mmCIF file of N, CA and C in Angstrom:
data_model
loop_
_atom_site.group_PDB
_atom_site.id
_atom_site.type_symbol
_atom_site.label_atom_id
_atom_site.label_comp_id
_atom_site.label_asym_id
_atom_site.label_seq_id
_atom_site.Cartn_x
_atom_site.Cartn_y
_atom_site.Cartn_z
ATOM 1 N N GLU A 1 -16.664 -9.924 13.039
ATOM 2 C CA GLU A 1 -16.571 -10.485 11.582
ATOM 3 C C GLU A 1 -18.033 -10.407 11.241
ATOM 4 N N MET A 2 -17.950 -9.901 9.626
ATOM 5 C CA MET A 2 -18.934 -8.780 9.277
ATOM 6 C C MET A 2 -19.417 -9.891 7.789
ATOM 7 N N LEU A 3 -20.888 -9.466 7.657
ATOM 8 C CA LEU A 3 -21.830 -10.359 7.043
ATOM 9 C C LEU A 3 -21.728 -9.643 5.695
ATOM 10 N N LEU A 4 -21.593 -9.571 4.543
ATOM 11 C CA LEU A 4 -21.676 -9.206 3.563
ATOM 12 C C LEU A 4 -22.899 -9.352 2.802
ATOM 13 N N GLU A 5 -24.115 -9.520 2.537
ATOM 14 C CA GLU A 5 -24.748 -9.605 1.558
ATOM 15 C C GLU A 5 -25.280 -8.968 0.550
ATOM 16 N N MET A 6 -24.525 -9.231 -0.900
ATOM 17 C CA MET A 6 -25.249 -8.576 -1.663
ATOM 18 C C MET A 6 -25.950 -8.325 -3.117
ATOM 19 N N GLU A 7 -27.275 -8.340 -2.692
ATOM 20 C CA GLU A 7 -27.552 -8.319 -3.850
ATOM 21 C C GLU A 7 -28.272 -8.064 -5.207
ATOM 22 N N GLY A 8 -27.600 -8.893 -6.302
ATOM 23 C CA GLY A 8 -27.497 -8.016 -7.334
ATOM 24 C C GLY A 8 -26.314 -7.760 -7.929
ATOM 25 N N LEU A 9 -25.221 -7.916 -7.243
ATOM 26 C CA LEU A 9 -23.910 -8.062 -8.054
ATOM 27 C C LEU A 9 -23.295 -9.194 -7.527
ATOM 28 N N ALA A 10 -22.207 -9.167 -8.345
ATOM 29 C CA ALA A 10 -20.915 -10.011 -9.266
ATOM 30 C C ALA A 10 -20.147 -10.317 -8.325
ATOM 31 N N ILE A 11 -20.104 -10.234 -7.424
ATOM 32 C CA ILE A 11 -18.804 -10.361 -6.153
ATOM 33 C C ILE A 11 -18.390 -11.586 -5.819
ATOM 34 N N ALA A 12 -19.928 -12.860 -6.372
ATOM 35 C CA ALA A 12 -19.402 -14.410 -5.700
ATOM 36 C C ALA A 12 -18.294 -14.499 -6.325
ATOM 37 N N GLY A 13 -17.355 -15.330 -4.941
ATOM 38 C CA GLY A 13 -15.629 -15.618 -5.250
ATOM 39 C C GLY A 13 -14.838 -14.769 -5.333
ATOM 40 N N ALA A 14 -15.570 -13.056 -5.030
ATOM 41 C CA ALA A 14 -14.619 -12.126 -5.473
ATOM 42 C C ALA A 14 -13.571 -11.883 -4.217
ATOM 43 N N ARG A 15 -12.260 -12.089 -3.939
ATOM 44 C CA ARG A 15 -11.591 -11.792 -2.803
ATOM 45 C C ARG A 15 -11.062 -10.332 -2.555
ATOM 46 N N LEU A 16 -11.690 -10.144 -1.378
ATOM 47 C CA LEU A 16 -12.057 -8.864 -0.815
ATOM 48 C C LEU A 16 -11.240 -8.135 0.501
ATOM 49 N N THR A 17 -10.192 -7.383 0.447
ATOM 50 C CA THR A 17 -9.539 -7.061 1.794
ATOM 51 C C THR A 17 -9.952 -5.559 2.559
ATOM 52 N N LEU A 18 -10.241 -5.773 3.797
ATOM 53 C CA LEU A 18 -10.118 -4.348 4.428
ATOM 54 C C LEU A 18 -9.982 -4.202 5.761
ATOM 55 N N TYR A 19 -8.729 -3.183 5.493
ATOM 56 C CA TYR A 19 -7.855 -2.994 6.213
ATOM 57 C C TYR A 19 -8.464 -1.342 7.041
ATOM 58 N N ILE A 20 -8.157 -1.446 8.517
ATOM 59 C CA ILE A 20 -8.665 -0.583 9.290
ATOM 60 C C ILE A 20 -7.136 -0.033 10.247
ATOM 61 N N LYS A 21 -7.080 0.611 10.420
ATOM 62 C CA LYS A 21 -5.991 1.567 11.534
ATOM 63 C C LYS A 21 -6.660 2.718 12.066
ATOM 64 N N SER A 22 -6.790 2.511 13.436
ATOM 65 C CA SER A 22 -7.109 3.188 14.760
ATOM 66 C C SER A 22 -6.001 4.454 14.921
ATOM 67 N N GLY A 23 -6.300 5.691 14.962
ATOM 68 C CA GLY A 23 -5.441 6.658 15.545
ATOM 69 C C GLY A 23 -5.447 7.182 14.831
ATOM 70 N N VAL A 24 -5.812 7.343 13.773
ATOM 71 C CA VAL A 24 -5.686 8.615 12.116
ATOM 72 C C VAL A 24 -6.797 10.124 12.848
ATOM 73 N N VAL A 25 -5.928 10.686 12.412
ATOM 74 C CA VAL A 25 -5.983 12.354 12.391
ATOM 75 C C VAL A 25 -7.006 12.689 11.625
ATOM 76 N N ASN A 26 -8.097 13.206 12.163
ATOM 77 C CA ASN A 26 -8.722 13.278 10.864
ATOM 78 C C ASN A 26 -9.226 15.118 11.046
ATOM 79 N N ASP A 27 -8.456 15.757 10.527
ATOM 80 C CA ASP A 27 -9.280 17.975 10.642
ATOM 81 C C ASP A 27 -9.925 17.831 9.995
ATOM 82 N N ARG A 28 -10.506 16.740 8.801
ATOM 83 C CA ARG A 28 -11.509 16.906 8.282
ATOM 84 C C ARG A 28 -13.324 16.368 8.528
ATOM 85 N N ASP A 29 -13.973 16.544 7.439
ATOM 86 C CA ASP A 29 -15.239 15.591 7.249
ATOM 87 C C ASP A 29 -14.641 14.210 7.026
ATOM 88 N N THR A 30 -15.246 12.886 6.525
ATOM 89 C CA THR A 30 -15.016 11.644 5.621
ATOM 90 C C THR A 30 -13.986 11.933 4.776
ATOM 91 N N ASN A 31 -13.238 11.045 4.810
ATOM 92 C CA ASN A 31 -12.359 11.892 3.344
ATOM 93 C C ASN A 31 -12.869 10.554 2.794
ATOM 94 N N PHE A 32 -12.664 11.183 1.306
ATOM 95 C CA PHE A 32 -13.052 8.864 0.462
ATOM 96 C C PHE A 32 -12.256 9.618 -1.128
ATOM 97 N N ARG A 33 -11.069 8.262 -1.152
ATOM 98 C CA ARG A 33 -10.783 8.690 -2.426
ATOM 99 C C ARG A 33 -11.112 6.338 -2.975
ATOM 100 N N PHE A 34 -11.087 7.195 -4.482
ATOM 101 C CA PHE A 34 -10.761 5.742 -5.304
ATOM 102 C C PHE A 34 -9.281 5.540 -5.832
ATOM 103 N N VAL A 35 -8.783 4.606 -5.393
ATOM 104 C CA VAL A 35 -7.244 4.403 -7.178
ATOM 105 C C VAL A 35 -7.982 2.494 -7.217
ATOM 106 N N ALA A 36 -7.256 3.032 -8.664
ATOM 107 C CA ALA A 36 -7.074 1.341 -9.384
ATOM 108 C C ALA A 36 -5.963 0.825 -10.084
ATOM 109 N N GLN A 37 -4.883 0.183 -9.861
ATOM 110 C CA GLN A 37 -4.184 -0.004 -10.218
ATOM 111 C C GLN A 37 -3.687 -2.130 -10.553
ATOM 112 N N ASP A 38 -3.307 -2.166 -11.693
ATOM 113 C CA ASP A 38 -2.870 -3.223 -12.322
ATOM 114 C C ASP A 38 -3.993 -4.193 -11.688
ATOM 115 N N GLY A 39 -5.568 -3.902 -11.772
ATOM 116 C CA GLY A 39 -6.129 -4.718 -11.602
ATOM 117 C C GLY A 39 -7.043 -4.681 -10.405
ATOM 118 N N LEU A 40 -6.758 -3.979 -9.414
ATOM 119 C CA LEU A 40 -6.741 -4.012 -8.284
ATOM 120 C C LEU A 40 -7.261 -2.547 -7.737
ATOM 121 N N SER A 41 -8.615 -2.503 -7.328
ATOM 122 C CA SER A 41 -9.401 -1.452 -7.355
ATOM 123 C C SER A 41 -9.573 -0.685 -5.091
ATOM 124 N N THR A 42 -9.211 0.418 -5.338
ATOM 125 C CA THR A 42 -9.297 0.520 -4.105
ATOM 126 C C THR A 42 -9.769 1.551 -3.428
ATOM 127 N N PHE A 43 -10.723 2.016 -2.180
ATOM 128 C CA PHE A 43 -11.543 2.816 -1.627
ATOM 129 C C PHE A 43 -10.563 3.049 0.003
ATOM 130 N N TYR A 44 -10.437 4.103 -0.168
ATOM 131 C CA TYR A 44 -9.757 4.736 1.232
ATOM 132 C C TYR A 44 -10.831 5.347 1.882
ATOM 133 N N TRP A 45 -11.133 5.223 3.068
ATOM 134 C CA TRP A 45 -11.542 6.923 3.636
ATOM 135 C C TRP A 45 -11.564 6.987 5.382
ATOM 136 N N ARG A 46 -11.569 7.578 6.110
ATOM 137 C CA ARG A 46 -11.175 8.028 7.032
ATOM 138 C C ARG A 46 -12.639 8.261 8.019
ATOM 139 N N ASP A 47 -12.816 7.874 9.124
ATOM 140 C CA ASP A 47 -14.132 7.945 9.204
ATOM 141 C C ASP A 47 -13.562 8.448 10.946
ATOM 142 N N ALA A 48 -14.171 9.116 11.672
ATOM 143 C CA ALA A 48 -13.802 9.312 13.054
ATOM 144 C C ALA A 48 -12.301 9.619 13.459
ATOM 145 N N SER A 49 -11.873 8.310 14.383
ATOM 146 C CA SER A 49 -10.202 8.132 14.284
ATOM 147 C C SER A 49 -9.928 6.889 13.328
ATOM 148 N N PHE A 50 -10.385 6.820 12.768
ATOM 149 C CA PHE A 50 -10.079 5.212 11.680
ATOM 150 C C PHE A 50 -9.787 5.428 10.743
ATOM 151 N N GLY A 51 -8.762 4.510 9.906
ATOM 152 C CA GLY A 51 -8.206 4.481 8.153
ATOM 153 C C GLY A 51 -9.096 3.549 7.817
ATOM 154 N N TYR A 52 -9.652 3.198 6.610
ATOM 155 C CA TYR A 52 -10.003 2.245 6.176
ATOM 156 C C TYR A 52 -9.422 2.278 4.561
ATOM 157 N N ALA A 53 -9.968 0.994 4.450
ATOM 158 C CA ALA A 53 -9.230 0.767 2.956
ATOM 159 C C ALA A 53 -9.484 -0.913 2.580
ATOM 160 N N LEU A 54 -10.421 -0.580 1.831
ATOM 161 C CA LEU A 54 -11.059 -1.962 1.231
ATOM 162 C C LEU A 54 -10.510 -2.224 -0.283
ATOM 163 N N SER A 55 -10.135 -2.956 -0.975
ATOM 164 C CA SER A 55 -9.590 -3.502 -1.808
ATOM 165 C C SER A 55 -9.910 -4.890 -2.366
ATOM 166 N N ALA A 56 -10.612 -4.938 -3.962
ATOM 167 C CA ALA A 56 -10.728 -6.241 -4.243
ATOM 168 C C ALA A 56 -10.397 -6.063 -5.949
ATOM 169 N N ASP A 57 -10.959 -6.872 -6.587
ATOM 170 C CA ASP A 57 -10.730 -7.494 -8.192
ATOM 171 C C ASP A 57 -11.725 -6.800 -8.639
ATOM 172 N N LEU A 58 -12.371 -5.878 -8.360
ATOM 173 C CA LEU A 58 -14.014 -5.240 -8.917
ATOM 174 C C LEU A 58 -13.929 -4.023 -9.471
ATOM 175 N N PRO A 59 -14.636 -4.208 -10.185
ATOM 176 C CA PRO A 59 -15.075 -2.592 -10.749
ATOM 177 C C PRO A 59 -15.845 -1.653 -9.487
ATOM 178 N N ARG A 60 -15.124 -0.219 -9.945
ATOM 179 C CA ARG A 60 -15.433 0.441 -9.120
ATOM 180 C C ARG A 60 -17.009 0.328 -8.479
ATOM 181 N N GLU A 61 -17.338 0.601 -9.823
ATOM 182 C CA GLU A 61 -19.474 0.507 -9.169
ATOM 183 C C GLU A 61 -19.493 -0.474 -7.990
ATOM 184 N N ALA A 62 -19.230 -2.218 -8.486
ATOM 185 C CA ALA A 62 -19.136 -2.887 -7.438
ATOM 186 C C ALA A 62 -18.733 -2.535 -6.081
ATOM 187 N N LEU A 63 -17.648 -2.175 -5.949
ATOM 188 C CA LEU A 63 -16.528 -2.052 -4.819
ATOM 189 C C LEU A 63 -17.278 -1.162 -4.145
ATOM 190 N N LEU A 64 -17.731 0.573 -5.191
ATOM 191 C CA LEU A 64 -18.691 1.057 -3.883
ATOM 192 C C LEU A 64 -19.814 0.553 -3.213
ATOM 193 N N ALA A 65 -20.437 -0.119 -4.099
ATOM 194 C CA ALA A 65 -21.417 -1.006 -3.530
ATOM 195 C C ALA A 65 -21.193 -1.357 -1.705
ATOM 196 N N VAL A 66 -20.196 -2.405 -2.167
ATOM 197 C CA VAL A 66 -19.405 -2.896 -1.066
ATOM 198 C C VAL A 66 -18.980 -2.100 -0.024
ATOM 199 N N CYS A 67 -17.916 -0.609 -0.160
ATOM 200 C CA CYS A 67 -18.064 0.055 0.587
ATOM 201 C C CYS A 67 -19.647 0.698 1.525
ATOM 202 N N ASN A 68 -20.594 0.896 0.886
ATOM 203 C CA ASN A 68 -21.578 1.319 1.746
ATOM 204 C C ASN A 68 -21.696 0.250 1.918
ATOM 205 N N GLU A 69 -22.080 -0.901 2.161
ATOM 206 C CA GLU A 69 -22.206 -1.638 3.038
ATOM 207 C C GLU A 69 -21.703 -2.325 4.286
ATOM 208 N N VAL A 70 -20.488 -1.923 3.699
ATOM 209 C CA VAL A 70 -19.240 -2.118 4.991
ATOM 210 C C VAL A 70 -19.189 -0.589 6.227
ATOM 211 N N TYR A 71 -19.655 0.514 5.561
ATOM 212 C CA TYR A 71 -19.833 1.612 6.084
ATOM 213 C C TYR A 71 -21.420 1.442 7.120
ATOM 214 N N ALA A 72 -21.935 0.796 6.572
ATOM 215 C CA ALA A 72 -23.630 0.684 6.887
ATOM 216 C C ALA A 72 -23.348 -0.140 8.205
ATOM 217 N N GLN A 73 -22.544 -1.375 8.053
ATOM 218 C CA GLN A 73 -22.186 -1.865 9.350
ATOM 219 C C GLN A 73 -21.419 -1.661 10.992
ATOM 220 N N LEU A 74 -20.177 -0.879 10.449
ATOM 221 C CA LEU A 74 -19.688 -0.172 10.623
ATOM 222 C C LEU A 74 -19.739 1.058 11.814
ATOM 223 N N TYR A 75 -21.198 1.602 11.230
ATOM 224 C CA TYR A 75 -21.844 3.016 11.456
ATOM 225 C C TYR A 75 -23.040 2.837 11.537
ATOM 226 N N PRO A 76 -23.792 1.643 12.504
ATOM 227 C CA PRO A 76 -25.726 0.992 12.489
ATOM 228 C C PRO A 76 -26.151 2.701 12.450
ATOM 229 N N GLY A 77 -27.074 2.453 11.713
ATOM 230 C CA GLY A 77 -27.647 3.974 11.835
ATOM 231 C C GLY A 77 -27.219 5.608 11.244
ATOM 232 N N SER A 78 -26.065 5.203 10.831
ATOM 233 C CA SER A 78 -25.812 6.618 9.745
ATOM 234 C C SER A 78 -26.128 6.476 8.761
ATOM 235 N N PRO A 79 -26.419 8.029 8.153
ATOM 236 C CA PRO A 79 -26.940 8.260 7.172
ATOM 237 C C PRO A 79 -26.268 7.631 6.002
ATOM 238 N N VAL A 80 -26.918 7.166 4.598
ATOM 239 C CA VAL A 80 -25.948 6.844 3.554
ATOM 240 C C VAL A 80 -25.318 7.634 3.188
ATOM 241 N N ARG A 81 -23.619 7.354 2.903
ATOM 242 C CA ARG A 81 -22.688 8.090 2.360
ATOM 243 C C ARG A 81 -23.062 8.392 0.241
ATOM 244 N N ALA A 82 -22.724 9.630 0.083
ATOM 245 C CA ALA A 82 -22.816 10.165 -0.981
ATOM 246 C C ALA A 82 -21.499 10.162 -1.363
ATOM 247 N N TRP A 83 -20.570 9.062 -1.667
ATOM 248 C CA TRP A 83 -19.520 9.095 -2.255
ATOM 249 C C TRP A 83 -19.296 9.575 -3.296
#
């Protein structure tokens, strides 16, 4: 269970979905991309042997802040990513 406390962001009541898949081949460093379609924003990234997709009906900047928090909780002590 992950608890996301996002001070200063208007995400209260927003539904967020995080998909995680193991066994992903990652032949490069962390790959990261953003897609927006039909009002839904999604960030995709790969790290280690996992693939992630975080989706929500949020603006890119708000979802990016959530991605950074998710990453920090998944990989404690890792440097902040410059997506």
